[in-house]
Amino acid sequence: GDSVTQMEGPVTLSEEAFLTINCTYTATGYPSLFWYVQYPGEGLQLLLKATKADDKGSNKGFEATYRKETTSFHLEKGSVQVSDSAVYFCALTTAGGTSYGKLTFGQGTILTVHP
Amino acid sequence: EAQVTQNPRYLITVTGKKLTVTCSQNMNHEYMSWYRQDPGLGLRQIYYSMNVEVTDKGDVPEGYKVSRKEKRNFPLILESPSPNQTSLYFCASRPTGERQPQHFGDGTRLSIL
């Protein structure tokens, strides 16, 4: 079956530091890839997505590139802010088969940014 | 405002007392789904619905029921809750198209004593 593996957290950074959260996947079909963010006490919000190889998703200064050859979708941001403190989830969905577009999630990475 | 609304947000209850968590979306989405979130496990799908009167099991359906009598509503029912169902629950919806991103509610934290 499909699976997503994220780097283990928690990740603690100082403001303006560079962020990388690693994400790799295995999928039986050709997946679409997502990063979701969960701020304290809130639901998941879509941060960015990519639907085919070499696509780069970007939003709010975050970026991730769909790398089919390494089955990866690492999240990066050049300069984090305190307001970026949240839990980040990598996820995939595949069309067809019996998944019907189910989202498969990684375990989540807690990011804390200090002033 | 486009949104997925869950109620209640928090609930503490006891083993065996039936409960229902409601979910409603105002985006006219065909697909709706329930997930549970547990530390170190990410989110796992409980049930999903492709459209009215069409539901199916996800990865962890044991102990849960759902119904989809109207397009906008997708309640999650725990007929005899047990402590291992203590978790954070999310409802989600998306439009037709399996690669479309899903929109999530704010979550319901259930504690079963």
mmCIF file with all atom_site columns, C-alpha atoms in Angstrom:
data_model
loop_
_atom_site.group_PDB
_atom_site.id
_atom_site.type_symbol
_atom_site.label_atom_id
_atom_site.label_alt_id
_atom_site.label_comp_id
_atom_site.label_asym_id
_atom_site.label_entity_id
_atom_site.label_seq_id
_atom_site.pdbx_PDB_ins_code
_atom_site.Cartn_x
_atom_site.Cartn_y
_atom_site.Cartn_z
_atom_site.occupancy
_atom_site.B_iso_or_equiv
_atom_site.pdbx_formal_charge
_atom_site.auth_seq_id
_atom_site.auth_comp_id
_atom_site.auth_asym_id
_atom_site.auth_atom_id
_atom_site.pdbx_PDB_model_num
ATOM 1   C CA . GLY A 1 1   ? 0.000   0.000  0.000   1.00 0.00 ? 1   GLY A CA 1
ATOM 2   C CA . ASP A 1 2   ? 0.856   3.671  -0.055  1.00 0.00 ? 2   ASP A CA 1
ATOM 3   C CA . SER A 1 3   ? 2.958   5.201  2.710   1.00 0.00 ? 3   SER A CA 1
ATOM 4   C CA . VAL A 1 4   ? 4.589   8.507  3.657   1.00 0.00 ? 4   VAL A CA 1
ATOM 5   C CA . THR A 1 5   ? 7.614   8.933  5.893   1.00 0.00 ? 5   THR A CA 1
ATOM 6   C CA . GLN A 1 6   ? 8.541   12.294 7.399   1.00 0.00 ? 6   GLN A CA 1
ATOM 7   C CA . MET A 1 7   ? 11.622  13.261 9.326   1.00 0.00 ? 7   MET A CA 1
ATOM 8   C CA . GLU A 1 8   ? 11.118  12.861 13.012  1.00 0.00 ? 8   GLU A CA 1
ATOM 9   C CA . GLY A 1 9   ? 10.615  15.935 15.115  1.00 0.00 ? 9   GLY A CA 1
ATOM 10  C CA . PRO A 1 10  ? 10.293  18.010 16.959  1.00 0.00 ? 10  PRO A CA 1
ATOM 11  C CA . VAL A 1 11  ? 12.254  20.612 15.055  1.00 0.00 ? 11  VAL A CA 1
ATOM 12  C CA . THR A 1 12  ? 13.297  23.720 16.950  1.00 0.00 ? 12  THR A CA 1
ATOM 13  C CA . LEU A 1 13  ? 14.722  26.726 15.108  1.00 0.00 ? 13  LEU A CA 1
ATOM 14  C CA . SER A 1 14  ? 15.520  30.346 15.726  1.00 0.00 ? 14  SER A CA 1
ATOM 15  C CA . GLU A 1 15  ? 13.673  33.008 13.789  1.00 0.00 ? 15  GLU A CA 1
ATOM 16  C CA . GLU A 1 16  ? 15.111  33.596 10.280  1.00 0.00 ? 16  GLU A CA 1
ATOM 17  C CA . ALA A 1 17  ? 16.729  30.155 10.155  1.00 0.00 ? 17  ALA A CA 1
ATOM 18  C CA . PHE A 1 18  ? 16.438  27.874 7.127   1.00 0.00 ? 18  PHE A CA 1
ATOM 19  C CA . LEU A 1 19  ? 13.906  25.070 7.352   1.00 0.00 ? 19  LEU A CA 1
ATOM 20  C CA . THR A 1 20  ? 13.899  21.657 5.735   1.00 0.00 ? 20  THR A CA 1
ATOM 21  C CA . ILE A 1 21  ? 11.431  18.913 6.597   1.00 0.00 ? 21  ILE A CA 1
ATOM 22  C CA . ASN A 1 22  ? 12.119  15.713 4.718   1.00 0.00 ? 22  ASN A CA 1
ATOM 23  C CA . CYS A 1 23  ? 9.331   13.629 3.209   1.00 0.00 ? 23  CYS A CA 1
ATOM 24  C CA . THR A 1 24  ? 9.605   10.433 1.179   1.00 0.00 ? 24  THR A CA 1
ATOM 25  C CA . TYR A 1 25  ? 6.842   8.238  -0.128  1.00 0.00 ? 25  TYR A CA 1
ATOM 26  C CA . THR A 1 26  ? 5.927   4.919  -1.665  1.00 0.00 ? 26  THR A CA 1
ATOM 27  C CA . ALA A 1 27  ? 2.886   4.673  -3.883  1.00 0.00 ? 27  ALA A CA 1
ATOM 28  C CA . THR A 1 28  ? 1.309   2.021  -6.060  1.00 0.00 ? 28  THR A CA 1
ATOM 29  C CA . GLY A 1 29  ? 0.140   4.569  -8.620  1.00 0.00 ? 29  GLY A CA 1
ATOM 30  C CA . TYR A 1 30  ? 1.193   8.049  -9.702  1.00 0.00 ? 30  TYR A CA 1
ATOM 31  C CA . PRO A 1 31  ? 0.520   10.212 -6.642  1.00 0.00 ? 31  PRO A CA 1
ATOM 32  C CA . SER A 1 32  ? -0.333  13.833 -6.113  1.00 0.00 ? 32  SER A CA 1
ATOM 33  C CA . LEU A 1 33  ? 1.618   15.243 -3.174  1.00 0.00 ? 33  LEU A CA 1
ATOM 34  C CA . PHE A 1 34  ? 0.592   17.725 -0.503  1.00 0.00 ? 34  PHE A CA 1
ATOM 35  C CA . TRP A 1 35  ? 1.866   19.542 2.523   1.00 0.00 ? 35  TRP A CA 1
ATOM 36  C CA . TYR A 1 36  ? -0.722  20.404 5.150   1.00 0.00 ? 36  TYR A CA 1
ATOM 37  C CA . VAL A 1 37  ? -0.142  22.623 8.190   1.00 0.00 ? 37  VAL A CA 1
ATOM 38  C CA . GLN A 1 38  ? -1.938  22.418 11.527  1.00 0.00 ? 38  GLN A CA 1
ATOM 39  C CA . TYR A 1 39  ? -1.739  25.454 13.796  1.00 0.00 ? 39  TYR A CA 1
ATOM 40  C CA . PRO A 1 40  ? -2.495  24.948 17.490  1.00 0.00 ? 40  PRO A CA 1
ATOM 41  C CA . GLY A 1 41  ? -6.161  24.204 18.108  1.00 0.00 ? 41  GLY A CA 1
ATOM 42  C CA . GLU A 1 42  ? -7.051  24.286 14.431  1.00 0.00 ? 42  GLU A CA 1
ATOM 43  C CA . GLY A 1 43  ? -7.721  21.857 11.625  1.00 0.00 ? 43  GLY A CA 1
ATOM 44  C CA . LEU A 1 44  ? -5.415  21.060 8.752   1.00 0.00 ? 44  LEU A CA 1
ATOM 45  C CA . GLN A 1 45  ? -4.907  23.656 6.055   1.00 0.00 ? 45  GLN A CA 1
ATOM 46  C CA . LEU A 1 46  ? -3.489  22.942 2.652   1.00 0.00 ? 46  LEU A CA 1
ATOM 47  C CA . LEU A 1 47  ? -0.075  24.606 2.435   1.00 0.00 ? 47  LEU A CA 1
ATOM 48  C CA . LEU A 1 48  ? 0.994   23.550 -1.058  1.00 0.00 ? 48  LEU A CA 1
ATOM 49  C CA . LYS A 1 49  ? 0.629   20.770 -3.593  1.00 0.00 ? 49  LYS A CA 1
ATOM 50  C CA . ALA A 1 50  ? 2.228   19.228 -6.658  1.00 0.00 ? 50  ALA A CA 1
ATOM 51  C CA . THR A 1 51  ? 0.571   16.865 -9.086  1.00 0.00 ? 51  THR A CA 1
ATOM 52  C CA . LYS A 1 52  ? 3.358   15.662 -11.364 1.00 0.00 ? 52  LYS A CA 1
ATOM 53  C CA . ALA A 1 53  ? 7.086   15.071 -11.407 1.00 0.00 ? 53  ALA A CA 1
ATOM 54  C CA . ASP A 1 54  ? 9.289   18.186 -11.202 1.00 0.00 ? 54  ASP A CA 1
ATOM 55  C CA . ASP A 1 55  ? 6.330   20.390 -10.213 1.00 0.00 ? 55  ASP A CA 1
ATOM 56  C CA . LYS A 1 56  ? 7.201   22.898 -7.514  1.00 0.00 ? 56  LYS A CA 1
ATOM 57  C CA . GLY A 1 57  ? 4.473   23.852 -5.073  1.00 0.00 ? 57  GLY A CA 1
ATOM 58  C CA . SER A 1 58  ? 4.857   27.128 -3.206  1.00 0.00 ? 58  SER A CA 1
ATOM 59  C CA . ASN A 1 59  ? 2.907   29.227 -0.732  1.00 0.00 ? 59  ASN A CA 1
ATOM 60  C CA . LYS A 1 60  ? 3.707   31.700 2.082   1.00 0.00 ? 60  LYS A CA 1
ATOM 61  C CA . GLY A 1 61  ? 7.441   31.339 1.409   1.00 0.00 ? 61  GLY A CA 1
ATOM 62  C CA . PHE A 1 62  ? 7.351   27.551 1.640   1.00 0.00 ? 62  PHE A CA 1
ATOM 63  C CA . GLU A 1 63  ? 8.392   25.392 -1.314  1.00 0.00 ? 63  GLU A CA 1
ATOM 64  C CA . ALA A 1 64  ? 8.508   21.709 -2.173  1.00 0.00 ? 64  ALA A CA 1
ATOM 65  C CA . THR A 1 65  ? 9.513   19.969 -5.405  1.00 0.00 ? 65  THR A CA 1
ATOM 66  C CA . TYR A 1 66  ? 8.036   16.663 -6.581  1.00 0.00 ? 66  TYR A CA 1
ATOM 67  C CA . ARG A 1 67  ? 11.045  14.397 -7.159  1.00 0.00 ? 67  ARG A CA 1
ATOM 68  C CA . LYS A 1 68  ? 9.922   11.172 -8.775  1.00 0.00 ? 68  LYS A CA 1
ATOM 69  C CA . GLU A 1 69  ? 13.418  9.705  -9.059  1.00 0.00 ? 69  GLU A CA 1
ATOM 70  C CA . THR A 1 70  ? 14.001  9.950  -5.309  1.00 0.00 ? 70  THR A CA 1
ATOM 71  C CA . THR A 1 71  ? 10.297  9.643  -4.334  1.00 0.00 ? 71  THR A CA 1
ATOM 72  C CA . SER A 1 72  ? 10.621  12.757 -2.212  1.00 0.00 ? 72  SER A CA 1
ATOM 73  C CA . PHE A 1 73  ? 8.749   15.986 -1.530  1.00 0.00 ? 73  PHE A CA 1
ATOM 74  C CA . HIS A 1 74  ? 10.855  17.915 0.987   1.00 0.00 ? 74  HIS A CA 1
ATOM 75  C CA . LEU A 1 75  ? 9.441   21.111 2.465   1.00 0.00 ? 75  LEU A CA 1
ATOM 76  C CA . GLU A 1 76  ? 11.733  24.168 2.630   1.00 0.00 ? 76  GLU A CA 1
ATOM 77  C CA . LYS A 1 77  ? 11.548  27.765 3.752   1.00 0.00 ? 77  LYS A CA 1
ATOM 78  C CA . GLY A 1 78  ? 14.416  30.224 3.604   1.00 0.00 ? 78  GLY A CA 1
ATOM 79  C CA . SER A 1 79  ? 13.611  32.232 6.716   1.00 0.00 ? 79  SER A CA 1
ATOM 80  C CA . VAL A 1 80  ? 11.136  30.974 9.296   1.00 0.00 ? 80  VAL A CA 1
ATOM 81  C CA . GLN A 1 81  ? 9.054   33.142 11.589  1.00 0.00 ? 81  GLN A CA 1
ATOM 82  C CA . VAL A 1 82  ? 7.599   32.520 15.028  1.00 0.00 ? 82  VAL A CA 1
ATOM 83  C CA . SER A 1 83  ? 4.182   32.356 13.364  1.00 0.00 ? 83  SER A CA 1
ATOM 84  C CA . ASP A 1 84  ? 5.317   29.279 11.390  1.00 0.00 ? 84  ASP A CA 1
ATOM 85  C CA . SER A 1 85  ? 5.280   27.203 14.582  1.00 0.00 ? 85  SER A CA 1
ATOM 86  C CA . ALA A 1 86  ? 2.856   24.371 13.812  1.00 0.00 ? 86  ALA A CA 1
ATOM 87  C CA . VAL A 1 87  ? 2.637   20.712 12.899  1.00 0.00 ? 87  VAL A CA 1
ATOM 88  C CA . TYR A 1 88  ? 3.424   19.922 9.264   1.00 0.00 ? 88  TYR A CA 1
ATOM 89  C CA . PHE A 1 89  ? 2.048   16.867 7.474   1.00 0.00 ? 89  PHE A CA 1
ATOM 90  C CA . CYS A 1 90  ? 3.194   15.427 4.187   1.00 0.00 ? 90  CYS A CA 1
ATOM 91  C CA . ALA A 1 91  ? 0.467   13.504 2.359   1.00 0.00 ? 91  ALA A CA 1
ATOM 92  C CA . LEU A 1 92  ? -0.311  11.835 -0.936  1.00 0.00 ? 92  LEU A CA 1
ATOM 93  C CA . THR A 1 93  ? -3.292  10.684 -2.887  1.00 0.00 ? 93  THR A CA 1
ATOM 94  C CA . THR A 1 94  ? -3.528  8.444  -5.902  1.00 0.00 ? 94  THR A CA 1
ATOM 95  C CA . ALA A 1 95  ? -6.328  8.209  -8.429  1.00 0.00 ? 95  ALA A CA 1
ATOM 96  C CA . GLY A 1 96  ? -7.987  4.993  -9.463  1.00 0.00 ? 96  GLY A CA 1
ATOM 97  C CA . GLY A 1 97  ? -7.831  1.624  -7.805  1.00 0.00 ? 97  GLY A CA 1
ATOM 98  C CA . THR A 1 98  ? -9.568  1.210  -4.493  1.00 0.00 ? 98  THR A CA 1
ATOM 99  C CA . SER A 1 99  ? -8.170  4.303  -2.793  1.00 0.00 ? 99  SER A CA 1
ATOM 100 C CA . TYR A 1 100 ? -10.768 6.709  -4.264  1.00 0.00 ? 100 TYR A CA 1
ATOM 101 C CA . GLY A 1 101 ? -8.486  9.604  -3.556  1.00 0.00 ? 101 GLY A CA 1
ATOM 102 C CA . LYS A 1 102 ? -7.825  8.768  0.071   1.00 0.00 ? 102 LYS A CA 1
ATOM 103 C CA . LEU A 1 103 ? -5.162  10.911 1.678   1.00 0.00 ? 103 LEU A CA 1
ATOM 104 C CA . THR A 1 104 ? -2.254  8.953  3.145   1.00 0.00 ? 104 THR A CA 1
ATOM 105 C CA . PHE A 1 105 ? -0.394  11.012 5.755   1.00 0.00 ? 105 PHE A CA 1
ATOM 106 C CA . GLY A 1 106 ? 3.028   11.013 7.288   1.00 0.00 ? 106 GLY A CA 1
ATOM 107 C CA . GLN A 1 107 ? 3.256   11.107 11.063  1.00 0.00 ? 107 GLN A CA 1
ATOM 108 C CA . GLY A 1 108 ? 3.638   14.876 11.235  1.00 0.00 ? 108 GLY A CA 1
ATOM 109 C CA . THR A 1 109 ? 6.575   17.079 12.241  1.00 0.00 ? 109 THR A CA 1
ATOM 110 C CA . ILE A 1 110 ? 6.266   19.586 15.056  1.00 0.00 ? 110 ILE A CA 1
ATOM 111 C CA . LEU A 1 111 ? 8.064   22.841 14.292  1.00 0.00 ? 111 LEU A CA 1
ATOM 112 C CA . THR A 1 112 ? 8.803   25.386 17.012  1.00 0.00 ? 112 THR A CA 1
ATOM 113 C CA . VAL A 1 113 ? 10.395  28.702 16.104  1.00 0.00 ? 113 VAL A CA 1
ATOM 114 C CA . HIS A 1 114 ? 11.895  30.863 18.854  1.00 0.00 ? 114 HIS A CA 1
ATOM 115 C CA . PRO A 1 115 ? 12.377  34.645 18.594  1.00 0.00 ? 115 PRO A CA 1
ATOM 116 C CA . GLU B 2 1   ? -17.278 31.441 3.849   1.00 0.00 ? 1   GLU B CA 1
ATOM 117 C CA . ALA B 2 2   ? -16.431 27.955 2.578   1.00 0.00 ? 2   ALA B CA 1
ATOM 118 C CA . GLN B 2 3   ? -15.995 25.666 5.533   1.00 0.00 ? 3   GLN B CA 1
ATOM 119 C CA . VAL B 2 4   ? -16.323 22.273 7.147   1.00 0.00 ? 4   VAL B CA 1
ATOM 120 C CA . THR B 2 5   ? -18.009 22.488 10.555  1.00 0.00 ? 5   THR B CA 1
ATOM 121 C CA . GLN B 2 6   ? -17.711 19.842 13.232  1.00 0.00 ? 6   GLN B CA 1
ATOM 122 C CA . ASN B 2 7   ? -19.547 19.588 16.526  1.00 0.00 ? 7   ASN B CA 1
ATOM 123 C CA . PRO B 2 8   ? -18.781 19.244 19.323  1.00 0.00 ? 8   PRO B CA 1
ATOM 124 C CA . ARG B 2 9   ? -15.200 20.499 19.458  1.00 0.00 ? 9   ARG B CA 1
ATOM 125 C CA . TYR B 2 10  ? -14.528 18.742 22.745  1.00 0.00 ? 10  TYR B CA 1
ATOM 126 C CA . LEU B 2 11  ? -16.289 15.880 24.491  1.00 0.00 ? 11  LEU B CA 1
ATOM 127 C CA . ILE B 2 12  ? -15.506 13.825 27.568  1.00 0.00 ? 12  ILE B CA 1
ATOM 128 C CA . THR B 2 13  ? -17.732 10.812 28.010  1.00 0.00 ? 13  THR B CA 1
ATOM 129 C CA . VAL B 2 14  ? -17.783 7.305  29.429  1.00 0.00 ? 14  VAL B CA 1
ATOM 130 C CA . THR B 2 15  ? -17.365 3.859  27.946  1.00 0.00 ? 15  THR B CA 1
ATOM 131 C CA . GLY B 2 16  ? -20.470 2.531  26.243  1.00 0.00 ? 16  GLY B CA 1
ATOM 132 C CA . LYS B 2 17  ? -22.449 5.766  25.979  1.00 0.00 ? 17  LYS B CA 1
ATOM 133 C CA . LYS B 2 18  ? -23.432 6.290  22.355  1.00 0.00 ? 18  LYS B CA 1
ATOM 134 C CA . LEU B 2 19  ? -22.301 9.530  20.792  1.00 0.00 ? 19  LEU B CA 1
ATOM 135 C CA . THR B 2 20  ? -22.468 11.291 17.441  1.00 0.00 ? 20  THR B CA 1
ATOM 136 C CA . VAL B 2 21  ? -20.048 13.822 16.019  1.00 0.00 ? 21  VAL B CA 1
ATOM 137 C CA . THR B 2 22  ? -21.657 15.951 13.356  1.00 0.00 ? 22  THR B CA 1
ATOM 138 C CA . CYS B 2 23  ? -19.960 17.256 10.221  1.00 0.00 ? 23  CYS B CA 1
ATOM 139 C CA . SER B 2 24  ? -21.390 19.691 7.723   1.00 0.00 ? 24  SER B CA 1
ATOM 140 C CA . GLN B 2 25  ? -19.875 21.336 4.639   1.00 0.00 ? 25  GLN B CA 1
ATOM 141 C CA . ASN B 2 26  ? -21.212 24.255 2.604   1.00 0.00 ? 26  ASN B CA 1
ATOM 142 C CA . MET B 2 27  ? -19.169 23.736 -0.575  1.00 0.00 ? 27  MET B CA 1
ATOM 143 C CA . ASN B 2 28  ? -21.476 21.232 -2.292  1.00 0.00 ? 28  ASN B CA 1
ATOM 144 C CA . HIS B 2 29  ? -18.684 18.642 -2.233  1.00 0.00 ? 29  HIS B CA 1
ATOM 145 C CA . GLU B 2 30  ? -19.480 15.076 -3.224  1.00 0.00 ? 30  GLU B CA 1
ATOM 146 C CA . TYR B 2 31  ? -16.689 13.406 -1.272  1.00 0.00 ? 31  TYR B CA 1
ATOM 147 C CA . MET B 2 32  ? -16.515 13.470 2.530   1.00 0.00 ? 32  MET B CA 1
ATOM 148 C CA . SER B 2 33  ? -14.287 11.605 4.905   1.00 0.00 ? 33  SER B CA 1
ATOM 149 C CA . TRP B 2 34  ? -13.455 11.057 8.573   1.00 0.00 ? 34  TRP B CA 1
ATOM 150 C CA . TYR B 2 35  ? -9.939  10.752 9.969   1.00 0.00 ? 35  TYR B CA 1
ATOM 151 C CA . ARG B 2 36  ? -8.521  10.204 13.396  1.00 0.00 ? 36  ARG B CA 1
ATOM 152 C CA . GLN B 2 37  ? -5.223  11.724 14.486  1.00 0.00 ? 37  GLN B CA 1
ATOM 153 C CA . ASP B 2 38  ? -3.025  9.983  17.022  1.00 0.00 ? 38  ASP B CA 1
ATOM 154 C CA . PRO B 2 39  ? 0.506   10.955 18.140  1.00 0.00 ? 39  PRO B CA 1
ATOM 155 C CA . GLY B 2 40  ? 3.185   9.405  15.970  1.00 0.00 ? 40  GLY B CA 1
ATOM 156 C CA . LEU B 2 41  ? 0.647   7.947  13.548  1.00 0.00 ? 41  LEU B CA 1
ATOM 157 C CA . GLY B 2 42  ? -0.458  10.980 11.580  1.00 0.00 ? 42  GLY B CA 1
ATOM 158 C CA . LEU B 2 43  ? -4.044  10.871 10.339  1.00 0.00 ? 43  LEU B CA 1
ATOM 159 C CA . ARG B 2 44  ? -5.779  7.647  9.400   1.00 0.00 ? 44  ARG B CA 1
ATOM 160 C CA . GLN B 2 45  ? -9.000  7.373  7.460   1.00 0.00 ? 45  GLN B CA 1
ATOM 161 C CA . ILE B 2 46  ? -12.002 5.874  9.261   1.00 0.00 ? 46  ILE B CA 1
ATOM 162 C CA . TYR B 2 47  ? -14.790 6.061  6.642   1.00 0.00 ? 47  TYR B CA 1
ATOM 163 C CA . TYR B 2 48  ? -15.462 7.956  3.487   1.00 0.00 ? 48  TYR B CA 1
ATOM 164 C CA . SER B 2 49  ? -18.426 8.767  1.288   1.00 0.00 ? 49  SER B CA 1
ATOM 165 C CA . MET B 2 50  ? -18.348 9.296  -2.461  1.00 0.00 ? 50  MET B CA 1
ATOM 166 C CA . ASN B 2 51  ? -21.854 10.802 -2.503  1.00 0.00 ? 51  ASN B CA 1
ATOM 167 C CA . VAL B 2 52  ? -25.286 10.590 -0.872  1.00 0.00 ? 52  VAL B CA 1
ATOM 168 C CA . GLU B 2 53  ? -26.054 7.055  0.338   1.00 0.00 ? 53  GLU B CA 1
ATOM 169 C CA . VAL B 2 54  ? -22.582 5.834  -0.763  1.00 0.00 ? 54  VAL B CA 1
ATOM 170 C CA . THR B 2 55  ? -20.180 5.086  2.078   1.00 0.00 ? 55  THR B CA 1
ATOM 171 C CA . ASP B 2 56  ? -17.244 2.742  2.551   1.00 0.00 ? 56  ASP B CA 1
ATOM 172 C CA . LYS B 2 57  ? -14.634 1.736  5.100   1.00 0.00 ? 57  LYS B CA 1
ATOM 173 C CA . GLY B 2 58  ? -11.266 3.386  5.378   1.00 0.00 ? 58  GLY B CA 1
ATOM 174 C CA . ASP B 2 59  ? -8.239  1.977  7.153   1.00 0.00 ? 59  ASP B CA 1
ATOM 175 C CA . VAL B 2 60  ? -9.549  1.958  10.745  1.00 0.00 ? 60  VAL B CA 1
ATOM 176 C CA . PRO B 2 61  ? -13.363 1.541  10.651  1.00 0.00 ? 61  PRO B CA 1
ATOM 177 C CA . GLU B 2 62  ? -13.825 -0.771 13.654  1.00 0.00 ? 62  GLU B CA 1
ATOM 178 C CA . GLY B 2 63  ? -16.143 0.675  16.281  1.00 0.00 ? 63  GLY B CA 1
ATOM 179 C CA . TYR B 2 64  ? -17.507 3.448  14.048  1.00 0.00 ? 64  TYR B CA 1
ATOM 180 C CA . LYS B 2 65  ? -20.547 3.986  11.846  1.00 0.00 ? 65  LYS B CA 1
ATOM 181 C CA . VAL B 2 66  ? -21.414 6.732  9.383   1.00 0.00 ? 66  VAL B CA 1
ATOM 182 C CA . SER B 2 67  ? -24.365 7.798  7.289   1.00 0.00 ? 67  SER B CA 1
ATOM 183 C CA . ARG B 2 68  ? -24.795 10.142 4.342   1.00 0.00 ? 68  ARG B CA 1
ATOM 184 C CA . LYS B 2 69  ? -28.451 11.011 3.894   1.00 0.00 ? 69  LYS B CA 1
ATOM 185 C CA . GLU B 2 70  ? -27.788 14.542 2.653   1.00 0.00 ? 70  GLU B CA 1
ATOM 186 C CA . LYS B 2 71  ? -24.923 15.859 0.598   1.00 0.00 ? 71  LYS B CA 1
ATOM 187 C CA . ARG B 2 72  ? -23.787 18.405 3.164   1.00 0.00 ? 72  ARG B CA 1
ATOM 188 C CA . ASN B 2 73  ? -23.818 16.181 6.284   1.00 0.00 ? 73  ASN B CA 1
ATOM 189 C CA . PHE B 2 74  ? -21.671 13.211 7.257   1.00 0.00 ? 74  PHE B CA 1
ATOM 190 C CA . PRO B 2 75  ? -22.044 12.270 10.937  1.00 0.00 ? 75  PRO B CA 1
ATOM 191 C CA . LEU B 2 76  ? -19.692 9.896  12.721  1.00 0.00 ? 76  LEU B CA 1
ATOM 192 C CA . ILE B 2 77  ? -21.365 7.555  15.192  1.00 0.00 ? 77  ILE B CA 1
ATOM 193 C CA . LEU B 2 78  ? -19.723 5.684  18.051  1.00 0.00 ? 78  LEU B CA 1
ATOM 194 C CA . GLU B 2 79  ? -22.382 3.241  19.224  1.00 0.00 ? 79  GLU B CA 1
ATOM 195 C CA . SER B 2 80  ? -20.409 1.875  22.178  1.00 0.00 ? 80  SER B CA 1
ATOM 196 C CA . PRO B 2 81  ? -17.316 4.026  22.672  1.00 0.00 ? 81  PRO B CA 1
ATOM 197 C CA . SER B 2 82  ? -14.228 2.537  24.274  1.00 0.00 ? 82  SER B CA 1
ATOM 198 C CA . PRO B 2 83  ? -11.080 4.193  25.680  1.00 0.00 ? 83  PRO B CA 1
ATOM 199 C CA . ASN B 2 84  ? -9.032  3.247  22.585  1.00 0.00 ? 84  ASN B CA 1
ATOM 200 C CA . GLN B 2 85  ? -11.254 5.623  20.599  1.00 0.00 ? 85  GLN B CA 1
ATOM 201 C CA . THR B 2 86  ? -9.910  8.573  22.575  1.00 0.00 ? 86  THR B CA 1
ATOM 202 C CA . SER B 2 87  ? -8.453  10.689 19.810  1.00 0.00 ? 87  SER B CA 1
ATOM 203 C CA . LEU B 2 88  ? -8.662  13.855 17.747  1.00 0.00 ? 88  LEU B CA 1
ATOM 204 C CA . TYR B 2 89  ? -11.133 13.476 14.876  1.00 0.00 ? 89  TYR B CA 1
ATOM 205 C CA . PHE B 2 90  ? -11.278 15.419 11.638  1.00 0.00 ? 90  PHE B CA 1
ATOM 206 C CA . CYS B 2 91  ? -13.938 15.602 8.982   1.00 0.00 ? 91  CYS B CA 1
ATOM 207 C CA . ALA B 2 92  ? -12.898 16.558 5.475   1.00 0.00 ? 92  ALA B CA 1
ATOM 208 C CA . SER B 2 93  ? -14.500 17.137 2.106   1.00 0.00 ? 93  SER B CA 1
ATOM 209 C CA . ARG B 2 94  ? -13.390 17.681 -1.455  1.00 0.00 ? 94  ARG B CA 1
ATOM 210 C CA . PRO B 2 95  ? -14.975 18.200 -4.858  1.00 0.00 ? 95  PRO B CA 1
ATOM 211 C CA . THR B 2 96  ? -15.145 15.491 -7.524  1.00 0.00 ? 96  THR B CA 1
ATOM 212 C CA . GLY B 2 97  ? -11.683 14.527 -8.695  1.00 0.00 ? 97  GLY B CA 1
ATOM 213 C CA . GLU B 2 98  ? -9.515  12.143 -6.730  1.00 0.00 ? 98  GLU B CA 1
ATOM 214 C CA . ARG B 2 99  ? -6.476  14.432 -6.907  1.00 0.00 ? 99  ARG B CA 1
ATOM 215 C CA . GLN B 2 100 ? -8.285  17.425 -5.455  1.00 0.00 ? 100 GLN B CA 1
ATOM 216 C CA . PRO B 2 101 ? -7.059  18.582 -2.028  1.00 0.00 ? 101 PRO B CA 1
ATOM 217 C CA . GLN B 2 102 ? -9.343  17.994 0.900   1.00 0.00 ? 102 GLN B CA 1
ATOM 218 C CA . HIS B 2 103 ? -10.745 20.725 3.161   1.00 0.00 ? 103 HIS B CA 1
ATOM 219 C CA . PHE B 2 104 ? -10.687 19.958 6.879   1.00 0.00 ? 104 PHE B CA 1
ATOM 220 C CA . GLY B 2 105 ? -12.802 20.937 9.849   1.00 0.00 ? 105 GLY B CA 1
ATOM 221 C CA . ASP B 2 106 ? -11.253 22.227 13.065  1.00 0.00 ? 106 ASP B CA 1
ATOM 222 C CA . GLY B 2 107 ? -11.386 18.851 14.766  1.00 0.00 ? 107 GLY B CA 1
ATOM 223 C CA . THR B 2 108 ? -13.218 17.166 17.634  1.00 0.00 ? 108 THR B CA 1
ATOM 224 C CA . ARG B 2 109 ? -11.253 16.001 20.641  1.00 0.00 ? 109 ARG B CA 1
ATOM 225 C CA . LEU B 2 110 ? -12.929 12.962 22.207  1.00 0.00 ? 110 LEU B CA 1
ATOM 226 C CA . SER B 2 111 ? -11.965 11.515 25.559  1.00 0.00 ? 111 SER B CA 1
ATOM 227 C CA . ILE B 2 112 ? -13.566 8.179  26.469  1.00 0.00 ? 112 ILE B CA 1
ATOM 228 C CA . LEU B 2 113 ? -13.146 7.311  30.154  1.00 0.00 ? 113 LEU B CA 1
#
